[in-house]
XYZ file of C-alpha atoms in Angstrom:
733
model
C 56.891 133.028 44.750
C 55.733 136.676 44.831
C 58.250 137.296 47.661
C 60.765 134.434 47.460
C 64.359 135.413 46.677
C 66.065 132.008 46.825
C 64.425 128.754 45.755
C 65.926 125.266 45.852
C 63.799 123.221 43.460
C 64.311 119.463 43.732
C 62.708 118.154 40.554
C 59.769 120.576 40.718
C 59.252 121.280 37.015
C 57.053 124.327 37.533
C 57.718 125.806 34.083
C 55.886 122.768 32.679
C 53.517 121.857 35.523
C 52.648 125.255 37.001
C 50.433 126.322 34.139
C 50.327 129.818 32.704
C 50.166 131.377 36.163
C 53.172 129.422 37.424
C 55.326 130.443 34.464
C 54.231 134.056 34.910
C 54.918 134.078 38.660
C 58.379 132.572 38.280
C 59.315 134.832 35.362
C 58.375 137.865 37.434
C 60.367 136.500 40.364
C 63.481 135.972 38.239
C 63.200 139.479 36.837
C 62.928 140.701 40.440
C 66.132 138.830 41.265
C 65.043 135.452 42.666
C 67.727 132.785 42.304
C 66.363 129.332 41.524
C 68.661 126.324 41.972
C 67.263 123.347 40.038
C 68.317 119.997 41.513
C 67.470 117.099 39.176
C 69.154 114.418 37.021
C 68.159 116.057 33.717
C 67.990 119.639 32.540
C 64.244 120.271 32.368
C 62.681 123.392 30.914
C 62.637 124.653 34.507
C 66.320 123.915 34.932
C 67.073 125.571 31.592
C 65.768 128.918 32.855
C 67.167 128.604 36.385
C 70.301 130.263 37.697
C 71.932 126.912 38.454
C 71.444 123.249 37.584
C 72.625 120.540 39.985
C 72.644 117.114 38.226
C 71.886 114.869 41.181
C 71.757 111.057 41.116
C 68.130 109.843 40.976
C 66.383 109.116 44.304
C 69.148 110.634 46.434
C 67.522 114.018 47.083
C 67.006 113.140 50.759
C 70.770 112.884 51.277
C 71.268 116.264 49.588
C 68.604 117.901 51.773
C 69.901 116.262 54.954
C 73.340 117.677 54.159
C 71.889 121.169 53.751
C 70.343 120.815 57.205
C 73.654 119.536 58.575
C 75.364 122.751 57.478
C 72.675 124.871 59.138
C 72.783 123.091 62.516
C 76.443 121.976 62.688
C 78.380 124.718 60.883
C 76.362 127.927 61.088
C 76.257 129.906 64.364
C 73.059 129.150 66.306
C 71.996 132.786 66.335
C 71.666 132.735 62.540
C 68.689 130.380 62.896
C 65.260 131.645 63.883
C 65.541 130.589 67.518
C 62.321 132.280 68.755
C 60.348 130.518 66.012
C 61.877 127.147 66.872
C 61.210 127.571 70.592
C 57.683 128.985 70.384
C 56.174 127.716 67.140
C 57.562 124.176 66.809
C 57.946 121.098 68.994
C 61.701 121.725 69.240
C 61.695 122.297 73.042
C 59.487 119.272 73.847
C 61.295 116.706 75.995
C 61.636 113.184 74.585
C 62.043 110.275 76.966
C 64.316 107.231 76.866
C 61.833 105.187 74.809
C 61.413 107.839 72.137
C 58.083 109.317 73.285
C 57.360 112.705 74.833
C 57.790 113.055 78.556
C 54.397 114.065 79.952
C 53.090 115.697 83.075
C 52.017 112.883 85.455
C 48.671 114.556 86.147
C 47.578 116.266 82.904
C 49.458 113.967 80.490
C 50.538 117.056 78.524
C 54.026 117.047 76.908
C 56.733 118.709 78.985
C 59.397 121.254 78.081
C 62.116 122.851 80.177
C 61.353 126.377 81.387
C 64.611 128.250 81.900
C 62.962 130.955 84.003
C 61.587 128.412 86.490
C 64.466 125.934 86.051
C 61.862 123.206 85.899
C 59.868 121.072 83.499
C 56.385 122.421 82.778
C 53.522 121.568 80.450
C 53.983 122.971 76.958
C 51.051 125.395 77.290
C 52.148 126.943 80.589
C 51.897 130.762 80.302
C 55.056 132.836 80.337
C 57.580 130.065 79.705
C 61.127 130.583 78.480
C 61.676 127.374 76.516
C 65.052 125.671 76.510
C 65.844 124.741 72.922
C 68.715 122.346 73.593
C 69.899 120.035 76.311
C 68.869 117.127 78.527
C 66.876 117.574 81.701
C 65.580 115.379 84.514
C 62.062 115.822 85.864
C 59.098 113.947 87.340
C 57.280 112.614 84.303
C 55.514 109.752 82.623
C 56.319 108.342 79.183
C 53.353 106.855 77.362
C 53.829 104.591 74.370
C 51.545 103.000 71.754
C 48.044 101.982 72.829
C 48.377 104.079 75.971
C 50.931 101.804 77.631
C 53.005 103.517 80.336
C 56.627 102.838 79.387
C 58.305 104.723 82.218
C 57.429 106.983 85.149
C 59.192 108.747 87.971
C 62.173 111.025 87.560
C 63.075 110.670 83.901
C 65.700 112.281 81.689
C 64.469 113.823 78.487
C 66.304 115.433 75.577
C 64.727 118.285 73.650
C 63.412 117.384 70.228
C 65.830 119.904 68.723
C 68.787 118.226 70.425
C 67.760 114.839 69.053
C 67.452 116.306 65.555
C 70.908 117.887 65.739
C 72.407 114.587 66.877
C 70.424 112.739 64.209
C 72.007 114.894 61.490
C 75.561 114.742 62.847
C 76.702 112.121 60.332
C 74.957 113.755 57.354
C 77.786 116.035 56.289
C 78.178 117.344 52.733
C 81.086 114.924 52.307
C 78.800 112.042 53.309
C 76.117 113.236 50.880
C 78.613 113.636 48.029
C 79.328 109.906 48.064
C 75.605 109.187 47.711
C 74.151 111.846 45.442
C 77.330 112.718 43.485
C 77.010 116.449 44.139
C 80.343 117.935 45.301
C 80.462 118.663 49.019
C 81.606 122.232 48.509
C 78.670 122.867 46.207
C 76.254 121.532 48.823
C 77.879 123.698 51.471
C 77.693 126.799 49.247
C 73.997 126.244 48.470
C 73.226 125.783 52.180
C 75.005 129.019 53.054
C 73.307 130.892 50.213
C 69.962 129.653 51.510
C 70.820 130.879 54.999
C 72.116 134.226 53.712
C 68.900 134.858 51.775
C 66.641 133.827 54.672
C 66.994 137.254 56.299
C 66.254 135.858 59.762
C 64.774 138.667 61.837
C 63.405 140.635 58.873
C 59.765 141.707 58.766
C 57.295 143.053 56.232
C 54.108 145.039 56.772
C 50.992 143.760 55.021
C 47.742 145.659 55.359
C 48.902 147.234 58.603
C 50.091 143.959 60.132
C 53.773 143.116 60.641
C 54.767 139.583 59.653
C 58.124 137.783 59.457
C 59.785 137.971 56.032
C 61.741 134.823 55.104
C 62.246 134.858 51.312
C 63.601 131.303 50.911
C 61.912 128.026 50.013
C 62.473 124.441 48.918
C 60.063 122.797 46.474
C 59.802 119.105 45.601
C 58.763 117.435 42.355
C 56.524 114.407 41.962
C 59.268 111.789 41.651
C 61.102 113.298 44.630
C 58.206 113.396 47.097
C 56.628 110.115 45.942
C 57.799 106.599 46.696
C 60.786 105.581 48.793
C 62.629 108.635 50.080
C 59.556 110.833 49.742
C 58.877 111.081 53.484
C 62.505 111.945 54.169
C 62.464 114.680 51.510
C 59.196 116.179 52.754
C 60.500 116.244 56.328
C 63.809 117.813 55.320
C 62.139 120.371 53.030
C 59.832 121.482 55.835
C 62.571 121.491 58.469
C 64.801 123.641 56.273
C 61.986 126.175 56.361
C 61.422 125.759 60.115
C 65.091 126.323 60.948
C 64.903 129.852 59.549
C 61.257 130.530 60.429
C 60.118 130.329 56.795
C 56.969 128.257 57.337
C 53.684 129.917 56.349
C 55.147 133.429 56.228
C 55.806 135.899 53.378
C 58.500 134.580 51.058
C 58.556 131.131 52.628
C 56.936 127.729 52.203
C 53.139 127.681 51.956
C 51.146 124.555 52.755
C 49.244 122.117 50.633
C 46.210 122.701 48.455
C 44.793 119.347 49.613
C 42.973 120.305 52.786
C 42.113 117.344 54.926
C 40.219 119.344 57.535
C 36.963 121.051 56.598
C 36.071 123.561 55.301
C 38.176 122.770 52.267
C 37.729 126.200 50.666
C 39.267 128.136 53.577
C 42.744 127.317 54.846
C 42.462 129.455 57.951
C 39.131 128.011 59.086
C 40.499 124.492 58.558
C 42.964 125.082 61.408
C 41.635 123.361 64.512
C 43.429 122.575 67.747
C 44.546 118.980 68.062
C 46.377 117.016 70.737
C 49.654 118.134 72.314
C 49.495 121.707 71.017
C 49.500 120.916 67.295
C 46.978 121.420 64.511
C 44.412 118.625 64.322
C 45.018 116.022 61.654
C 42.449 113.220 61.291
C 44.723 110.214 60.895
C 42.961 106.935 60.264
C 42.563 104.999 63.518
C 45.212 102.535 64.648
C 43.857 101.723 68.114
C 42.367 98.316 68.895
C 38.825 99.588 69.233
C 38.534 101.380 65.869
C 41.065 99.834 63.477
C 39.571 97.305 61.086
C 41.247 94.738 58.806
C 38.249 95.038 56.489
C 38.915 97.975 54.125
C 36.110 100.336 53.148
C 37.307 100.325 49.508
C 39.634 98.171 47.418
C 42.822 100.168 47.877
C 42.610 99.727 51.680
C 43.785 103.262 52.485
C 41.793 103.430 55.724
C 43.259 100.146 56.939
C 46.863 100.558 55.778
C 47.611 104.306 55.558
C 46.908 106.397 58.687
C 48.307 109.518 56.979
C 45.760 109.359 54.148
C 42.986 110.352 56.602
C 39.372 109.668 55.658
C 38.054 112.559 53.596
C 37.087 113.382 50.006
C 40.734 113.326 48.872
C 41.745 110.173 50.710
C 41.062 107.661 47.945
C 43.458 109.563 45.688
C 46.065 110.009 48.423
C 46.128 106.317 49.302
C 47.701 103.389 47.431
C 45.463 103.521 44.356
C 47.404 100.743 42.615
C 46.378 98.264 45.307
C 42.924 98.165 43.715
C 44.527 96.688 40.595
C 47.299 94.630 42.187
C 45.105 92.805 44.660
C 42.685 91.590 41.981
C 45.202 88.860 41.137
C 46.435 88.054 44.606
C 45.100 89.691 47.753
C 47.640 89.713 50.607
C 47.004 87.696 53.717
C 44.568 89.267 56.155
C 42.606 91.419 53.708
C 39.259 90.328 52.247
C 39.523 88.954 48.717
C 39.495 91.822 46.233
C 37.034 91.298 43.369
C 36.301 93.266 40.199
C 33.528 95.877 40.402
C 30.125 94.781 39.097
C 29.855 98.137 37.321
C 32.810 100.439 36.633
C 32.258 104.074 35.659
C 35.082 105.835 33.836
C 34.803 109.599 33.422
C 37.228 111.464 31.145
C 40.251 109.429 32.188
C 42.563 106.921 30.551
C 44.269 104.751 33.202
C 45.186 102.206 30.524
C 47.853 104.747 29.522
C 48.404 106.941 32.577
C 48.763 104.197 35.210
C 51.804 102.052 35.990
C 52.037 98.578 34.545
C 49.657 99.438 31.722
C 49.605 95.950 30.170
C 48.488 94.456 33.493
C 45.884 97.185 34.017
C 44.436 96.570 30.567
C 44.223 92.829 31.195
C 42.249 93.487 34.375
C 39.936 95.953 32.622
C 39.053 93.239 30.138
C 37.798 91.103 33.057
C 35.365 93.724 34.390
C 31.799 92.521 33.752
C 30.303 95.925 32.873
C 32.076 99.183 32.015
C 30.432 102.553 31.363
C 32.721 105.244 29.905
C 32.079 108.936 29.357
C 34.439 110.343 26.776
C 35.075 112.816 23.960
C 36.966 110.400 21.728
C 38.032 106.795 21.618
C 41.002 105.771 23.765
C 42.699 102.740 25.310
C 40.439 102.604 28.391
C 37.036 103.178 26.819
C 37.984 100.559 24.230
C 36.867 98.125 26.974
C 33.539 99.888 27.619
C 30.247 98.050 27.239
C 28.492 101.418 27.040
C 30.303 104.437 25.620
C 28.556 107.751 26.270
C 29.485 111.075 24.640
C 30.106 113.674 27.342
C 29.347 117.314 26.613
C 32.570 119.264 26.177
C 33.344 122.311 28.302
C 31.979 124.689 25.661
C 28.651 122.844 25.770
C 28.186 122.512 29.539
C 27.457 124.522 32.685
C 29.450 124.797 35.910
C 30.279 127.366 38.598
C 33.961 127.328 39.577
C 35.881 128.897 42.454
C 38.604 131.303 41.372
C 41.309 133.371 43.042
C 42.571 133.063 46.593
C 45.343 130.514 47.203
C 43.616 127.255 46.300
C 46.126 125.978 43.746
C 49.877 126.087 43.142
C 51.149 129.624 42.473
C 47.636 131.057 42.857
C 48.328 134.009 45.135
C 45.563 136.504 44.405
C 44.128 139.614 45.996
C 40.588 138.563 45.113
C 38.547 135.385 45.288
C 35.133 134.417 44.039
C 33.430 132.411 41.329
C 33.275 132.218 37.547
C 30.527 130.668 35.481
C 31.482 128.361 32.647
C 28.441 128.357 30.407
C 27.508 126.772 27.080
C 28.432 128.791 24.011
C 27.213 126.149 21.560
C 24.467 123.543 21.789
C 25.438 119.955 22.545
C 26.190 117.886 19.477
C 24.668 114.499 18.671
C 23.744 112.455 21.743
C 26.066 114.285 24.153
C 24.546 115.457 27.441
C 25.665 117.789 30.195
C 26.988 115.667 33.050
C 24.751 117.408 35.610
C 21.743 116.005 33.751
C 23.405 112.600 33.546
C 24.163 112.524 37.289
C 20.645 113.660 38.191
C 19.028 110.996 36.046
C 21.348 108.276 37.349
C 20.431 109.246 40.903
C 16.722 109.117 40.057
C 16.915 105.726 38.326
C 18.923 104.255 41.202
C 16.556 105.599 43.871
C 19.224 107.949 45.273
C 17.588 111.305 44.553
C 17.202 112.253 48.220
C 20.858 111.508 49.019
C 22.061 113.117 45.780
C 20.202 116.392 46.336
C 21.220 116.417 50.005
C 24.862 116.223 48.894
C 24.314 119.208 46.592
C 22.787 121.083 49.515
C 25.907 120.309 51.569
C 28.116 121.891 48.909
C 29.505 119.199 46.591
C 28.616 121.359 43.588
C 30.985 124.150 44.673
C 29.310 125.918 47.615
C 26.894 124.982 50.441
C 23.338 126.073 49.740
C 22.724 127.342 53.255
C 24.436 129.937 55.398
C 23.811 132.286 58.338
C 20.408 133.874 57.779
C 19.823 132.509 54.268
C 19.008 129.259 52.474
C 18.496 128.256 48.853
C 18.461 124.535 49.562
C 16.791 122.275 47.025
C 13.889 119.978 47.799
C 15.412 116.542 48.434
C 12.194 114.722 47.541
C 12.417 115.352 43.808
C 14.782 115.620 40.848
C 15.872 119.066 39.658
C 16.924 120.262 36.225
C 20.457 121.275 35.440
C 19.580 124.973 35.368
C 17.657 124.730 38.642
C 20.657 123.150 40.371
C 23.113 125.732 39.107
C 20.663 128.565 39.766
C 20.662 127.554 43.429
C 24.452 127.228 43.445
C 24.782 130.695 41.873
C 22.500 132.177 44.522
C 24.537 130.530 47.273
C 27.767 131.845 45.754
C 26.312 135.356 45.688
C 25.300 135.000 49.318
C 28.780 133.798 50.306
C 30.401 136.786 48.611
C 27.992 139.330 50.114
C 27.399 137.830 53.584
C 23.873 136.899 52.569
C 22.869 140.346 51.320
C 22.469 139.322 47.644
C 21.134 136.131 46.073
C 21.763 136.529 42.341
C 20.630 133.557 40.272
C 21.832 131.875 37.094
C 20.564 134.550 34.716
C 22.556 137.243 36.519
C 25.718 135.115 36.444
C 25.251 134.346 32.759
C 25.263 138.067 32.086
C 28.126 138.990 34.447
C 30.278 135.870 34.027
C 32.102 136.171 37.332
C 32.148 137.931 40.661
C 34.902 138.349 43.222
C 35.499 139.907 46.589
C 38.799 141.205 48.035
C 41.069 138.507 49.442
C 43.491 139.696 52.082
C 47.159 138.865 51.603
C 47.179 138.059 55.293
C 45.076 135.020 54.385
C 47.880 133.661 52.212
C 49.776 132.683 55.368
C 48.826 130.267 58.138
C 51.244 131.406 60.843
C 49.053 134.200 62.297
C 46.210 131.710 62.746
C 48.478 129.249 64.550
C 49.766 132.060 66.775
C 46.198 133.150 67.545
C 45.250 129.600 68.552
C 48.592 129.070 70.352
C 49.453 126.064 68.166
C 52.825 124.743 67.025
C 54.120 123.022 63.912
C 54.545 119.297 64.598
C 58.291 119.356 63.892
C 61.074 118.364 64.078
C 60.251 115.293 66.180
C 57.095 113.596 64.935
C 56.198 111.552 67.967
C 52.645 110.935 66.774
C 53.913 109.328 63.557
C 56.140 106.982 65.552
C 53.186 106.126 67.778
C 50.651 105.373 65.028
C 53.258 103.328 63.178
C 53.844 101.145 66.206
C 50.089 100.765 66.706
C 49.515 99.953 63.038
C 52.241 97.319 63.200
C 50.633 95.781 66.264
C 47.228 95.639 64.583
C 48.639 94.050 61.439
C 50.656 91.481 63.365
C 47.626 90.613 65.484
C 46.034 89.498 62.208
C 49.253 87.806 61.005
C 49.712 90.464 58.299
C 53.485 90.821 57.900
C 53.739 91.793 54.252
C 53.782 95.511 55.230
C 56.715 95.257 57.640
C 59.166 97.028 55.338
C 56.817 99.994 55.087
C 56.315 100.075 58.863
C 60.007 100.961 59.206
C 59.179 104.384 57.733
C 57.208 105.380 60.836
C 60.008 107.212 62.585
C 59.900 110.400 64.590
C 63.118 111.461 62.834
C 63.424 109.989 59.334
C 66.737 108.398 58.486
C 68.584 108.055 55.211
C 68.362 104.578 53.729
C 69.798 103.236 50.499
C 66.852 104.344 48.383
C 68.530 103.648 45.002
C 69.136 100.144 46.317
C 65.372 99.607 46.529
C 65.327 99.522 42.733
C 68.261 97.086 42.707
C 66.224 94.796 44.946
C 63.220 95.115 42.631
C 65.367 94.043 39.683
C 66.635 91.001 41.544
C 63.072 90.017 42.422
C 62.322 90.078 38.696
C 65.284 87.809 38.019
C 67.547 90.560 36.691
C 71.068 91.639 37.547
C 71.286 95.387 38.363
C 74.527 95.557 36.416
C 72.601 94.659 33.243
C 70.136 97.536 33.756
C 72.410 100.487 34.538
C 70.169 103.352 33.431
C 67.574 105.294 35.389
C 64.547 105.981 33.211
C 62.540 109.007 34.306
C 59.565 110.876 32.955
C 58.674 114.554 33.050
C 55.579 116.660 32.669
C 54.832 118.195 29.277
C 53.068 121.542 29.370
C 52.006 121.097 25.743
C 50.379 117.712 26.308
C 49.173 118.751 29.791
C 47.828 115.573 31.437
C 47.624 113.747 28.112
C 43.984 114.457 27.305
C 44.890 116.418 24.177
C 47.331 113.970 22.566
C 44.984 113.376 19.648
C 45.092 117.006 18.491
C 47.342 117.703 15.532
C 47.931 121.326 16.528
C 49.210 120.329 19.972
C 51.526 117.777 18.384
C 52.920 120.435 16.062
C 53.658 122.738 19.001
C 55.172 119.947 21.126
C 57.507 118.879 18.328
C 59.249 122.231 18.717
C 59.977 121.669 22.420
C 63.166 119.826 23.308
C 62.678 116.189 24.208
C 59.217 115.693 22.709
C 60.445 113.725 19.697
C 61.800 110.742 21.626
C 63.898 109.533 24.561
C 66.546 111.962 25.827
C 69.982 110.299 26.032
C 73.233 111.832 27.223
C 75.486 112.534 24.240
C 78.526 110.715 25.640
C 76.393 107.702 26.555
C 74.880 107.598 23.073
C 78.277 107.747 21.399
C 79.616 104.987 23.643
C 76.709 102.727 22.636
C 76.865 103.631 18.953
C 73.574 105.528 19.022
C 73.040 108.518 16.746
C 70.367 111.186 16.954
C 67.034 109.816 15.725
C 68.058 106.155 15.935
C 65.427 103.706 17.088
C 66.286 102.424 20.560
C 64.897 99.868 22.969
C 64.587 100.361 26.717
C 63.976 97.170 28.656
C 63.460 95.669 32.101
C 63.893 91.919 32.706
C 60.472 91.115 31.202
C 59.294 94.195 29.294
C 60.461 96.668 26.707
C 59.417 99.889 25.017
C 60.774 101.577 21.924
C 61.400 105.127 20.862
C 63.914 107.325 19.079
C 67.036 108.833 20.567
C 67.200 112.560 21.270
C 70.797 113.416 22.138
C 71.437 116.143 24.716
C 74.244 117.057 27.082
C 71.787 118.284 29.730
C 71.224 114.894 31.336
C 73.324 112.616 33.509
C 75.120 109.777 31.663
C 73.221 107.197 33.749
C 69.774 108.720 33.137
C 67.211 108.542 30.323
C 64.095 110.685 30.021
C 60.797 110.016 28.257
C 58.524 113.045 28.429
C 54.814 112.468 28.991
C 52.760 109.260 28.965
C 52.298 107.650 25.568
C 52.344 104.159 24.054
C 48.818 104.674 22.745
C 47.254 102.069 20.496
C 43.640 103.273 20.252
C 43.626 107.059 20.620
C 43.329 108.573 17.142
C 46.507 110.184 15.823
C 48.463 109.589 19.066
C 48.640 105.859 18.323
C 51.042 106.615 15.481
C 53.535 108.710 17.496
C 55.927 105.829 18.180
C 57.033 107.266 21.521
C 58.388 105.287 24.458
C 56.393 105.052 27.680
C 57.757 104.636 31.180
C 54.394 103.273 32.336
C 54.814 100.293 30.022
C 57.877 99.288 32.031
C 56.945 100.384 35.563
C 55.490 97.569 37.624
C 52.993 97.717 40.452
C 54.747 96.088 43.382
C 54.713 96.111 47.159
C 58.487 96.407 47.179
C 58.352 99.750 45.358
C 55.467 101.082 47.470
C 56.377 103.251 50.445
C 54.553 103.651 53.750
C 52.205 106.315 52.361
C 51.108 103.971 49.570
C 52.912 105.933 46.864
C 55.491 104.985 44.265
C 57.893 106.955 42.102
C 57.993 107.306 38.315
C 61.414 105.672 38.113
C 62.508 102.464 36.355
C 65.919 100.830 35.978
C 66.435 99.786 32.328
C 68.898 98.618 29.717
C 69.451 100.589 26.514
C 70.373 99.436 23.025
C 70.157 100.612 19.423
C 67.824 98.557 17.229
C 67.573 100.643 14.059
C 68.201 103.861 12.237
C 66.132 107.035 12.240
C 62.612 107.060 10.842
C 61.115 109.597 8.528
C 59.089 112.261 10.300
C 55.357 111.954 9.801
C 53.796 115.058 8.300
């Protein structure tokens, strides 16, 4: 955002979800002249302060993005694209064989590309090549498929990955997309050309004495867009739009994820490691016969079912978390029977409200034999706790936190370091700092050695050992809270000073924070990929096609066919499918007729209620009541009038078997076929919030295999009916 001039935002509600920094960054960018085009079915607070709002039909963003790409590769002159970037920094020149896999050198098994200077096929890493971006070429080669099977060998014809992408997008014209997403073709074409005009292909900028490409355009995706069916297609198209103009990991362009699968997780550049075929390493979960296992390591089966989730600290959250709940009732064929946990720890979270299918989740919670909950106040989840423990609040507890750098969304800083959150008041009642709680739990369970070893490795913010220094804790005994954080503070000091200083807790309590300069060059990954001679794994994702075929083979070998629909997602070039129709199918499975449930119910992030942990605070409620949409369900004015609904009327939103109630908020800034309920409510135990009377999408959304995509994710979208059931209520004071 500090350098972007043109941003296409598909449902990314950054003015509500980006925090104070996000709002500040985007405000500065708009003052500077950035144009933001907000593409979403309702006019969010982000759309309200954007240059343009495009009211797209829900779950059709992939068609819109494919059409933008179509304009760039079928209408714009080739020289307007960043051709050197595509040839040298992506897989665009790689040759793809007749079976859809890379043609490889018969001896080295490395992928081939066509070298125009030699007029021959050569391995991708051959020095001094002049890559052919487009065309079909014949060469001696071998094509290797899933599980290492040789599919073809000899003189084979291969098309470049770029050629296959161009042909793949041939049918995806703006006119085609208009029929799907209901955005006029000319508007799509104009936005595509504006994006290309602002890309400034060929421009450069000097940062700290180093010249980098300047590509001030980007596409951002919101949670409902990049989750669930259509999410893979949108992520691919978003990233390819950047690749076509060279706007990946460069100033002004698209910057990669905060979730770093490769270690170290606190340094993007050091996490870049060379992988197979000239791309960055990505530790997909195994799909080969030797290592794949039908026995999951945890209940949600991410390691068994989701190769893309990898197997790191973030993987449990990236996988299909709802499987843990769904499979308690009926575990699909081939997986071990899923049982409730003997002991369930809940820490500062309320899945009874924030998860899908909340009634079902609550029923399953009631079956857990022993629940321990740490909380500040009573809520719907800790209602089920056998032991309810008062956690120390942030103002009572101690923790060292990383700050600065580029770790989180919109965090582009010139410094990085650490800040100490320290107690300013003593703990009240029986509350305890969670460090003390964790240490005592480890001791009572006989896990002290493993627990302290984990702290030494860095789970408490920073590793306790580095080149030439060590403040590691003795793993044979338990340590106090202050002793643990004293060691962490010393390690943080050492990291910031290359081991020259080892300031302890007392010093940090006095200073509060410490930072070191953070180079703007470290914001961008491209120089690191260039240094290691790596390419972006686009546009043709051969590895994804391969692991999908292998995963399908493994599942079918164990007669597991309930994931076949998801296996269709494993394509090297993602294709448009009737994603809205997926919700029609879900309705029919529930015994409903899609015609009887014509409205798309969506939800949106509330900045005021954040993640919902503050819904019991009267002051927050007072502030939120002054923000549009927070008093009820947003309904299009024409739709409301047609159904005899007036502002403030009580309304019911229903699926074939469930319903939720709220009050109508009439606005013109929403599509006639769309309803919006901000936040996650429907509380019945949380003090104060239980009396709000607000509708909740999560009450209606079901956990289902049919609505789960190949990555294990689902979208916050429900098809509902709408009717008036009463007049307005009096506002509670």
